Amino acid sequence: MRIAQIAPLTEAVPPKLYGGTERVIHWLTEELVGLGHDVTLFASGDSRTSAKLEAGWPRALRLDGAVRDANALHLAMLENVRGRAHEFDFLHFHLDYYPFSLFSRQSTPFLTTLHGRLDLPELHPVFNACTAAPVVSISNSQRRPLPQARWVRTIYHGLPENLITPKPVRPSYLAFLGRIAPEKAVDRAIHVARKCGIPLKIAAKVDRVDAEYYEQRIRPLIEPPHVEYIGEIGDHEKSEFLSGAHALMATIDWPEPFGLVMIEAMASGTPVIAFNRGSVPEVVDDGITGFIVEDELGAIGAVQRISELDRAAVRKQFERRFTARRMAQDYLGVYRALAESHAPRLRIVGADEAPALAASDAS
Amino acid sequence: MRIAQIAPLTEAVPPKLYGGTERVIHWLTEELVGLGHDVTLFASGDSRTSAKLEAGWPRALRLDGAVRDANALHLAMLENVRGRAHEFDFLHFHLDYYPFSLFSRQSTPFLTTLHGRLDLPELHPVFNACTAAPVVSISNSQRRPLPQARWVRTIYHGLPENLITPKPVRPSYLAFLGRIAPEKAVDRAIHVARKCGIPLKIAAKVDRVDAEYYEQRIRPLIEPPHVEYIGEIGDHEKSEFLSGAHALMATIDWPEPFGLVMIEAMASGTPVIAFNRGSVPEVVDDGITGFIVEDELGAIGAVQRISELDRAAVRKQFERRFTARRMAQDYLGVYRALAESHAPRLRIVGADEAPALAASDAS
């Protein structure tokens, strides 16, 4: 298929720094190319890809301090995609609701993956108005605030199969990975590790907006060697870091639509102890890849049972459920289903005032 | 005509606080209704209008701290206007480049008035991509950074004829009106007034972003009675304030696309001493409604010549050039010209892949 992937210009694909959405777009794009498809990636010009790159702006906007109006660039990119839509068999957007109005009224089938949380009240008007635009959720729980959207399927994120792998090290600590921010609640992981008498290693970044939170609430809790903060780590360091952990502590305090860090742990064979919020019960197979807990007391109990889990089985479940290849194949299934349901309609419907496509479920 | 005015949701129409764009939309809408047209105003729900109000959100967003994603509401409003476009003879947008892609591909004629400065480099991609969308400038100087846009006319803003009128008071000071901010350079007005030995009265707001600038750079210069800061004033106070001034000091230090405050002064018969930036030479008739100067020295000379100007002639020139009625009639001329050039084309052009409208100049 001739497929266009349309990414935000905020970060490069893959991102130079943190950026879950752009990492997922990168992995999906590489897999689609690997599967033999003709892929064009609309993204910032500093992206690296095996697909054809169409630069919407020379640099990722988060690193380009000169750009004040990011919307102008995203709407220009949408206009350019619209002008070239006939060159593609399928358009896959990662730009929230931005493409809905424009692309519901043209003939190339399209899809939007919604990457963020959807519980803002101001999202209702645009989803009420654009019920024809097909959308994919990254977990079922993500959908709840917006039942009126045209959900066609949930597709869980996936990692390249060999990006993170089990290493032959003896687990000796609990791990926290990602960002230090109130919604990630690393303080809970610290409490649990202390109560269990097991060291906690924290590999995480601190965003500027969270610097005060870190200084006031978290830093006083860091006491090496029991609680150690090792800073941010890259993908190439994660296999080692995660393999050395008895468990990853996903002590989240928000309805996370999908937690990449959980499948990163699984890829290394490390079980996950996760609070029951957002996508957690969909991503963690309780008793196989980890334990789902309700509070710190539950987490302490889970740590004590962690040796019941088989790390080889954790890795195996990762390979079954959360590879980028599986993700790409799921998306191809949706592309094909939407293309089939889409194509015949536009031969019979006039164009300028064409009604929006009827909602249909491709899942 | 059945006319839709589509306003930003940022402020109410008219705004409860400062907000030049929304004030102009209000005056235009009222005049169009007064001229017998069937006008629908898409705006925030706390707007007050003689037109039919279609609320895009219950409250103006600047006063609604709960809304984090204003784009979602603006794009929802555009989708709603698009769905109802056939109900109107003309669509007039005040939303920058937002409507370009969507409305260039439908049959109701439309127009965008660009209200802001246009010299951001990130605007080029969207104006390069959307050369079919007709736009009105609020001064010729505003156009310079974007020659590729489809400029159909410059239409200067106008005020309701009797909003501000000359009052029988003896002028005794120089006036500064508007906002205290670096680009408004009130410090220059203070220097000029001091050198001339004439008191300066400053009626202006200080935005939160400019609080530090005010405290550090301007407040030390305020020394009553020679330099007096009287705070922000409303429209009902402006006739008195401006009539009492020998001249309005428009000491701007930025390419202001249109300075409403200059025509407010003219409405009261007060001449304007304005620095030669942005729209100034188009708005001020040098030697009739004021003097255009290059620097503080020139401004001092202009103050000394101010009695040469006839205040009745200033008011007369306001009535000739800058009333809201004239503005509305100019817009109606553009609406009609675009509607005529627009209508026949769409009978012969296919729709889904319709080419963008050829650029034509309706001015």
PDB file of C-alpha atoms in Angstrom, chain B residues 47-265:
ATOM      1  CA  SER B  47     -21.407  37.921  23.506  1.00  0.00           C
ATOM      2  CA  ARG B  48     -24.060  40.630  23.076  1.00  0.00           C
ATOM      3  CA  THR B  49     -25.318  41.210  19.566  1.00  0.00           C
ATOM      4  CA  SER B  50     -28.246  42.343  17.422  1.00  0.00           C
ATOM      5  CA  ALA B  51     -27.429  39.424  15.117  1.00  0.00           C
ATOM      6  CA  LYS B  52     -28.364  35.788  15.771  1.00  0.00           C
ATOM      7  CA  LEU B  53     -25.782  34.397  18.162  1.00  0.00           C
ATOM      8  CA  GLU B  54     -24.347  30.901  17.669  1.00  0.00           C
ATOM      9  CA  ALA B  55     -22.296  30.104  20.748  1.00  0.00           C
ATOM     10  CA  GLY B  56     -19.109  28.113  20.135  1.00  0.00           C
ATOM     11  CA  TRP B  57     -18.565  27.862  23.902  1.00  0.00           C
ATOM     12  CA  PRO B  58     -20.553  29.351  26.789  1.00  0.00           C
ATOM     13  CA  ARG B  59     -17.859  31.773  27.956  1.00  0.00           C
ATOM     14  CA  ALA B  60     -14.993  33.732  26.432  1.00  0.00           C
ATOM     15  CA  LEU B  61     -11.888  31.584  26.768  1.00  0.00           C
ATOM     16  CA  ARG B  62      -9.668  34.267  28.292  1.00  0.00           C
ATOM     17  CA  LEU B  63     -12.021  34.300  31.285  1.00  0.00           C
ATOM     18  CA  ASP B  64     -12.584  30.515  31.351  1.00  0.00           C
ATOM     19  CA  GLY B  65      -9.585  29.120  33.151  1.00  0.00           C
ATOM     20  CA  ALA B  66     -10.840  25.530  32.729  1.00  0.00           C
ATOM     21  CA  VAL B  67     -10.196  25.361  28.979  1.00  0.00           C
ATOM     22  CA  ARG B  68      -6.712  24.139  28.156  1.00  0.00           C
ATOM     23  CA  ASP B  69      -7.208  23.372  24.469  1.00  0.00           C
ATOM     24  CA  ALA B  70      -8.725  26.367  22.686  1.00  0.00           C
ATOM     25  CA  ASN B  71      -7.981  24.820  19.287  1.00  0.00           C
ATOM     26  CA  ALA B  72     -10.467  22.024  19.854  1.00  0.00           C
ATOM     27  CA  LEU B  73     -13.229  24.613  20.239  1.00  0.00           C
ATOM     28  CA  HIS B  74     -12.168  26.693  17.252  1.00  0.00           C
ATOM     29  CA  LEU B  75     -11.953  23.641  14.979  1.00  0.00           C
ATOM     30  CA  ALA B  76     -15.350  22.440  16.227  1.00  0.00           C
ATOM     31  CA  MET B  77     -16.790  25.862  15.396  1.00  0.00           C
ATOM     32  CA  LEU B  78     -15.302  25.685  11.890  1.00  0.00           C
ATOM     33  CA  GLU B  79     -16.845  22.235  11.378  1.00  0.00           C
ATOM     34  CA  ASN B  80     -20.217  23.611  12.463  1.00  0.00           C
ATOM     35  CA  VAL B  81     -19.949  26.579  10.111  1.00  0.00           C
ATOM     36  CA  ARG B  82     -18.905  24.204   7.320  1.00  0.00           C
ATOM     37  CA  GLY B  83     -21.959  22.038   7.942  1.00  0.00           C
ATOM     38  CA  ARG B  84     -24.224  25.087   7.740  1.00  0.00           C
ATOM     39  CA  ALA B  85     -22.353  26.992   5.020  1.00  0.00           C
ATOM     40  CA  HIS B  86     -25.188  26.495   2.494  1.00  0.00           C
ATOM     41  CA  GLU B  87     -27.481  28.543   4.761  1.00  0.00           C
ATOM     42  CA  PHE B  88     -25.429  31.670   4.096  1.00  0.00           C
ATOM     43  CA  ASP B  89     -24.637  33.906   1.134  1.00  0.00           C
ATOM     44  CA  PHE B  90     -21.284  34.860   2.624  1.00  0.00           C
ATOM     45  CA  LEU B  91     -18.940  33.708   5.389  1.00  0.00           C
ATOM     46  CA  HIS B  92     -16.637  36.254   7.000  1.00  0.00           C
ATOM     47  CA  PHE B  93     -13.931  34.741   9.234  1.00  0.00           C
ATOM     48  CA  HIS B  94     -11.755  36.482  11.805  1.00  0.00           C
ATOM     49  CA  LEU B  95      -9.703  33.374  12.692  1.00  0.00           C
ATOM     50  CA  ASP B  96      -6.376  33.919  10.957  1.00  0.00           C
ATOM     51  CA  TYR B  97      -5.489  31.080   8.562  1.00  0.00           C
ATOM     52  CA  TYR B  98      -7.653  28.478  10.310  1.00  0.00           C
ATOM     53  CA  PRO B  99     -10.485  28.353   7.727  1.00  0.00           C
ATOM     54  CA  PHE B 100      -8.292  28.367   4.596  1.00  0.00           C
ATOM     55  CA  SER B 101      -8.072  24.640   3.801  1.00  0.00           C
ATOM     56  CA  LEU B 102     -11.612  23.690   4.726  1.00  0.00           C
ATOM     57  CA  PHE B 103     -13.441  26.592   3.096  1.00  0.00           C
ATOM     58  CA  SER B 104     -11.390  26.788  -0.093  1.00  0.00           C
ATOM     59  CA  ARG B 105     -13.087  23.504  -0.993  1.00  0.00           C
ATOM     60  CA  GLN B 106     -16.763  24.416  -0.673  1.00  0.00           C
ATOM     61  CA  SER B 107     -19.134  26.644  -2.594  1.00  0.00           C
ATOM     62  CA  THR B 108     -20.216  29.437  -0.236  1.00  0.00           C
ATOM     63  CA  PRO B 109     -18.005  32.484  -0.835  1.00  0.00           C
ATOM     64  CA  PHE B 110     -15.856  33.409   2.118  1.00  0.00           C
ATOM     65  CA  LEU B 111     -13.293  35.904   3.322  1.00  0.00           C
ATOM     66  CA  THR B 112     -10.821  36.217   6.173  1.00  0.00           C
ATOM     67  CA  THR B 113      -9.809  39.499   7.747  1.00  0.00           C
ATOM     68  CA  LEU B 114      -6.293  39.197   9.108  1.00  0.00           C
ATOM     69  CA  HIS B 115      -6.155  41.130  12.356  1.00  0.00           C
ATOM     70  CA  GLY B 116      -2.619  40.514  13.568  1.00  0.00           C
ATOM     71  CA  ARG B 117       0.968  41.117  12.583  1.00  0.00           C
ATOM     72  CA  LEU B 118       2.092  38.796   9.829  1.00  0.00           C
ATOM     73  CA  ASP B 119       5.869  38.839  10.055  1.00  0.00           C
ATOM     74  CA  LEU B 120       6.344  35.449  11.746  1.00  0.00           C
ATOM     75  CA  PRO B 121       8.393  33.105   9.509  1.00  0.00           C
ATOM     76  CA  GLU B 122       6.198  30.142  10.410  1.00  0.00           C
ATOM     77  CA  LEU B 123       3.262  31.775   8.596  1.00  0.00           C
ATOM     78  CA  HIS B 124       4.881  31.291   5.183  1.00  0.00           C
ATOM     79  CA  PRO B 125       4.122  27.578   4.745  1.00  0.00           C
ATOM     80  CA  VAL B 126       0.392  28.011   5.344  1.00  0.00           C
ATOM     81  CA  PHE B 127       0.117  31.078   3.095  1.00  0.00           C
ATOM     82  CA  ASN B 128       2.220  29.358   0.415  1.00  0.00           C
ATOM     83  CA  ALA B 129      -0.073  26.352   0.541  1.00  0.00           C
ATOM     84  CA  CYS B 130      -3.371  28.258   0.644  1.00  0.00           C
ATOM     85  CA  THR B 131      -3.098  30.904  -2.066  1.00  0.00           C
ATOM     86  CA  ALA B 132      -6.777  30.564  -2.971  1.00  0.00           C
ATOM     87  CA  ALA B 133      -8.222  31.846   0.291  1.00  0.00           C
ATOM     88  CA  PRO B 134      -9.216  35.514  -0.096  1.00  0.00           C
ATOM     89  CA  VAL B 135      -7.938  37.794   2.646  1.00  0.00           C
ATOM     90  CA  VAL B 136      -8.467  41.405   3.654  1.00  0.00           C
ATOM     91  CA  SER B 137      -5.689  43.429   5.258  1.00  0.00           C
ATOM     92  CA  ILE B 138      -6.400  46.119   7.833  1.00  0.00           C
ATOM     93  CA  SER B 139      -3.595  48.246   6.350  1.00  0.00           C
ATOM     94  CA  ASN B 140      -1.396  47.973   3.289  1.00  0.00           C
ATOM     95  CA  SER B 141       1.703  47.832   5.447  1.00  0.00           C
ATOM     96  CA  GLN B 142       0.354  44.698   7.156  1.00  0.00           C
ATOM     97  CA  ARG B 143       0.596  42.810   3.842  1.00  0.00           C
ATOM     98  CA  ARG B 144       4.307  43.246   3.242  1.00  0.00           C
ATOM     99  CA  PRO B 145       5.603  40.027   4.840  1.00  0.00           C
ATOM    100  CA  LEU B 146       3.131  37.855   2.881  1.00  0.00           C
ATOM    101  CA  PRO B 147       2.910  38.974  -0.756  1.00  0.00           C
ATOM    102  CA  GLN B 148       1.856  35.458  -1.756  1.00  0.00           C
ATOM    103  CA  ALA B 149      -1.528  35.713  -0.032  1.00  0.00           C
ATOM    104  CA  ARG B 150      -4.670  36.384  -2.060  1.00  0.00           C
ATOM    105  CA  TRP B 151      -5.160  39.967  -0.912  1.00  0.00           C
ATOM    106  CA  VAL B 152      -8.485  41.276  -2.150  1.00  0.00           C
ATOM    107  CA  ARG B 153      -8.551  44.662  -0.415  1.00  0.00           C
ATOM    108  CA  THR B 154      -7.382  46.740   2.514  1.00  0.00           C
ATOM    109  CA  ILE B 155     -10.295  47.787   4.703  1.00  0.00           C
ATOM    110  CA  TYR B 156      -9.440  50.150   7.532  1.00  0.00           C
ATOM    111  CA  HIS B 157     -11.253  49.681  10.799  1.00  0.00           C
ATOM    112  CA  GLY B 158     -14.049  52.039  11.741  1.00  0.00           C
ATOM    113  CA  LEU B 159     -15.810  53.182  14.896  1.00  0.00           C
ATOM    114  CA  PRO B 160     -19.527  53.740  15.425  1.00  0.00           C
ATOM    115  CA  GLU B 161     -19.942  57.372  14.465  1.00  0.00           C
ATOM    116  CA  ASN B 162     -21.158  58.531  17.861  1.00  0.00           C
ATOM    117  CA  LEU B 163     -19.185  56.234  20.148  1.00  0.00           C
ATOM    118  CA  ILE B 164     -16.613  58.968  20.783  1.00  0.00           C
ATOM    119  CA  THR B 165     -17.368  62.637  20.091  1.00  0.00           C
ATOM    120  CA  PRO B 166     -15.731  66.034  20.707  1.00  0.00           C
ATOM    121  CA  LYS B 167     -16.544  67.554  24.102  1.00  0.00           C
ATOM    122  CA  PRO B 168     -16.393  71.283  24.846  1.00  0.00           C
ATOM    123  CA  VAL B 169     -13.372  71.205  27.154  1.00  0.00           C
ATOM    124  CA  ARG B 170     -10.195  73.235  26.834  1.00  0.00           C
ATOM    125  CA  PRO B 171      -7.248  70.979  25.911  1.00  0.00           C
ATOM    126  CA  SER B 172      -4.578  71.127  28.594  1.00  0.00           C
ATOM    127  CA  TYR B 173      -2.388  68.004  28.345  1.00  0.00           C
ATOM    128  CA  LEU B 174      -0.978  65.354  26.021  1.00  0.00           C
ATOM    129  CA  ALA B 175      -2.703  61.958  26.108  1.00  0.00           C
ATOM    130  CA  PHE B 176      -1.485  58.374  25.952  1.00  0.00           C
ATOM    131  CA  LEU B 177      -4.221  55.725  25.561  1.00  0.00           C
ATOM    132  CA  GLY B 178      -4.196  51.949  25.364  1.00  0.00           C
ATOM    133  CA  ARG B 179      -1.692  49.515  26.847  1.00  0.00           C
ATOM    134  CA  ILE B 180       1.616  49.950  28.592  1.00  0.00           C
ATOM    135  CA  ALA B 181       3.963  47.527  26.861  1.00  0.00           C
ATOM    136  CA  PRO B 182       7.421  47.760  25.272  1.00  0.00           C
ATOM    137  CA  GLU B 183       6.003  48.015  21.744  1.00  0.00           C
ATOM    138  CA  LYS B 184       3.795  50.966  22.758  1.00  0.00           C
ATOM    139  CA  ALA B 185       6.804  52.886  24.131  1.00  0.00           C
ATOM    140  CA  VAL B 186       5.028  55.219  26.534  1.00  0.00           C
ATOM    141  CA  ASP B 187       8.482  56.273  27.801  1.00  0.00           C
ATOM    142  CA  ARG B 188       8.947  58.213  24.569  1.00  0.00           C
ATOM    143  CA  ALA B 189       5.692  60.067  25.167  1.00  0.00           C
ATOM    144  CA  ILE B 190       6.914  60.903  28.680  1.00  0.00           C
ATOM    145  CA  HIS B 191      10.212  62.288  27.368  1.00  0.00           C
ATOM    146  CA  VAL B 192       8.461  64.387  24.725  1.00  0.00           C
ATOM    147  CA  ALA B 193       5.918  65.805  27.170  1.00  0.00           C
ATOM    148  CA  ARG B 194       8.677  66.717  29.636  1.00  0.00           C
ATOM    149  CA  LYS B 195      10.730  68.474  26.973  1.00  0.00           C
ATOM    150  CA  CYS B 196       7.655  70.424  25.877  1.00  0.00           C
ATOM    151  CA  GLY B 197       6.666  71.318  29.437  1.00  0.00           C
ATOM    152  CA  ILE B 198       3.152  69.991  28.929  1.00  0.00           C
ATOM    153  CA  PRO B 199       1.554  67.437  31.310  1.00  0.00           C
ATOM    154  CA  LEU B 200       1.023  63.889  30.053  1.00  0.00           C
ATOM    155  CA  LYS B 201      -1.980  61.811  31.142  1.00  0.00           C
ATOM    156  CA  ILE B 202      -1.702  58.069  30.645  1.00  0.00           C
ATOM    157  CA  ALA B 203      -4.939  56.052  30.421  1.00  0.00           C
ATOM    158  CA  ALA B 204      -3.776  52.513  29.876  1.00  0.00           C
ATOM    159  CA  LYS B 205      -3.930  48.956  31.091  1.00  0.00           C
ATOM    160  CA  VAL B 206      -0.939  46.876  32.106  1.00  0.00           C
ATOM    161  CA  ASP B 207      -1.157  43.211  31.104  1.00  0.00           C
ATOM    162  CA  ARG B 208       0.266  40.641  33.486  1.00  0.00           C
ATOM    163  CA  VAL B 209       3.097  39.871  31.046  1.00  0.00           C
ATOM    164  CA  ASP B 210       4.063  43.539  31.100  1.00  0.00           C
ATOM    165  CA  ALA B 211       3.890  44.038  34.873  1.00  0.00           C
ATOM    166  CA  GLU B 212       7.658  43.789  35.321  1.00  0.00           C
ATOM    167  CA  TYR B 213       8.292  46.160  32.417  1.00  0.00           C
ATOM    168  CA  TYR B 214       5.866  48.635  33.978  1.00  0.00           C
ATOM    169  CA  GLU B 215       7.399  48.402  37.455  1.00  0.00           C
ATOM    170  CA  GLN B 216      11.005  48.661  36.343  1.00  0.00           C
ATOM    171  CA  ARG B 217      10.917  50.917  33.311  1.00  0.00           C
ATOM    172  CA  ILE B 218       7.793  53.066  33.414  1.00  0.00           C
ATOM    173  CA  ARG B 219       6.653  53.537  37.002  1.00  0.00           C
ATOM    174  CA  PRO B 220       9.853  55.419  37.991  1.00  0.00           C
ATOM    175  CA  LEU B 221       9.031  57.948  35.245  1.00  0.00           C
ATOM    176  CA  ILE B 222       5.547  58.713  36.558  1.00  0.00           C
ATOM    177  CA  GLU B 223       5.610  61.999  38.521  1.00  0.00           C
ATOM    178  CA  PRO B 224       2.250  63.692  38.992  1.00  0.00           C
ATOM    179  CA  PRO B 225       1.083  66.217  38.065  1.00  0.00           C
ATOM    180  CA  HIS B 226       3.523  66.365  35.128  1.00  0.00           C
ATOM    181  CA  VAL B 227       3.177  62.676  34.265  1.00  0.00           C
ATOM    182  CA  GLU B 228      -0.022  61.131  35.568  1.00  0.00           C
ATOM    183  CA  TYR B 229      -1.192  57.505  35.322  1.00  0.00           C
ATOM    184  CA  ILE B 230      -4.979  57.223  35.591  1.00  0.00           C
ATOM    185  CA  GLY B 231      -5.384  53.500  34.844  1.00  0.00           C
ATOM    186  CA  GLU B 232      -7.583  51.847  32.211  1.00  0.00           C
ATOM    187  CA  ILE B 233     -10.649  53.712  30.923  1.00  0.00           C
ATOM    188  CA  GLY B 234     -13.783  52.507  29.116  1.00  0.00           C
ATOM    189  CA  ASP B 235     -15.282  53.763  25.857  1.00  0.00           C
ATOM    190  CA  HIS B 236     -17.710  56.035  27.750  1.00  0.00           C
ATOM    191  CA  GLU B 237     -14.785  57.930  29.302  1.00  0.00           C
ATOM    192  CA  LYS B 238     -12.776  58.382  26.137  1.00  0.00           C
ATOM    193  CA  SER B 239     -14.636  61.406  24.681  1.00  0.00           C
ATOM    194  CA  GLU B 240     -13.848  63.452  27.769  1.00  0.00           C
ATOM    195  CA  PHE B 241     -10.286  62.153  28.130  1.00  0.00           C
ATOM    196  CA  LEU B 242      -9.349  62.700  24.489  1.00  0.00           C
ATOM    197  CA  SER B 243     -11.147  66.033  24.093  1.00  0.00           C
ATOM    198  CA  GLY B 244      -9.039  67.390  26.937  1.00  0.00           C
ATOM    199  CA  ALA B 245      -5.818  66.588  25.113  1.00  0.00           C
ATOM    200  CA  HIS B 246      -3.833  68.794  22.741  1.00  0.00           C
ATOM    201  CA  ALA B 247      -2.810  65.598  20.975  1.00  0.00           C
ATOM    202  CA  LEU B 248      -2.739  61.830  21.299  1.00  0.00           C
ATOM    203  CA  MET B 249       0.801  60.492  21.510  1.00  0.00           C
ATOM    204  CA  ALA B 250       1.069  57.311  19.379  1.00  0.00           C
ATOM    205  CA  THR B 251       4.714  56.648  20.137  1.00  0.00           C
ATOM    206  CA  ILE B 252       4.647  53.061  18.915  1.00  0.00           C
ATOM    207  CA  ASP B 253       7.782  50.983  18.446  1.00  0.00           C
ATOM    208  CA  TRP B 254       6.368  48.122  16.355  1.00  0.00           C
ATOM    209  CA  PRO B 255       4.738  47.675  12.928  1.00  0.00           C
ATOM    210  CA  GLU B 256       1.196  47.994  14.269  1.00  0.00           C
ATOM    211  CA  PRO B 257      -1.170  46.699  11.573  1.00  0.00           C
ATOM    212  CA  PHE B 258      -3.849  49.201  12.634  1.00  0.00           C
ATOM    213  CA  GLY B 259      -4.006  51.475  15.670  1.00  0.00           C
ATOM    214  CA  LEU B 260      -7.616  51.826  16.831  1.00  0.00           C
ATOM    215  CA  VAL B 261      -6.531  54.407  19.375  1.00  0.00           C
ATOM    216  CA  MET B 262      -5.579  56.813  16.574  1.00  0.00           C
ATOM    217  CA  ILE B 263      -9.094  56.863  15.121  1.00  0.00           C
ATOM    218  CA  GLU B 264     -10.560  57.117  18.604  1.00  0.00           C
ATOM    219  CA  ALA B 265      -8.600  60.350  19.009  1.00  0.00           C
TER     220      ALA B 265
END
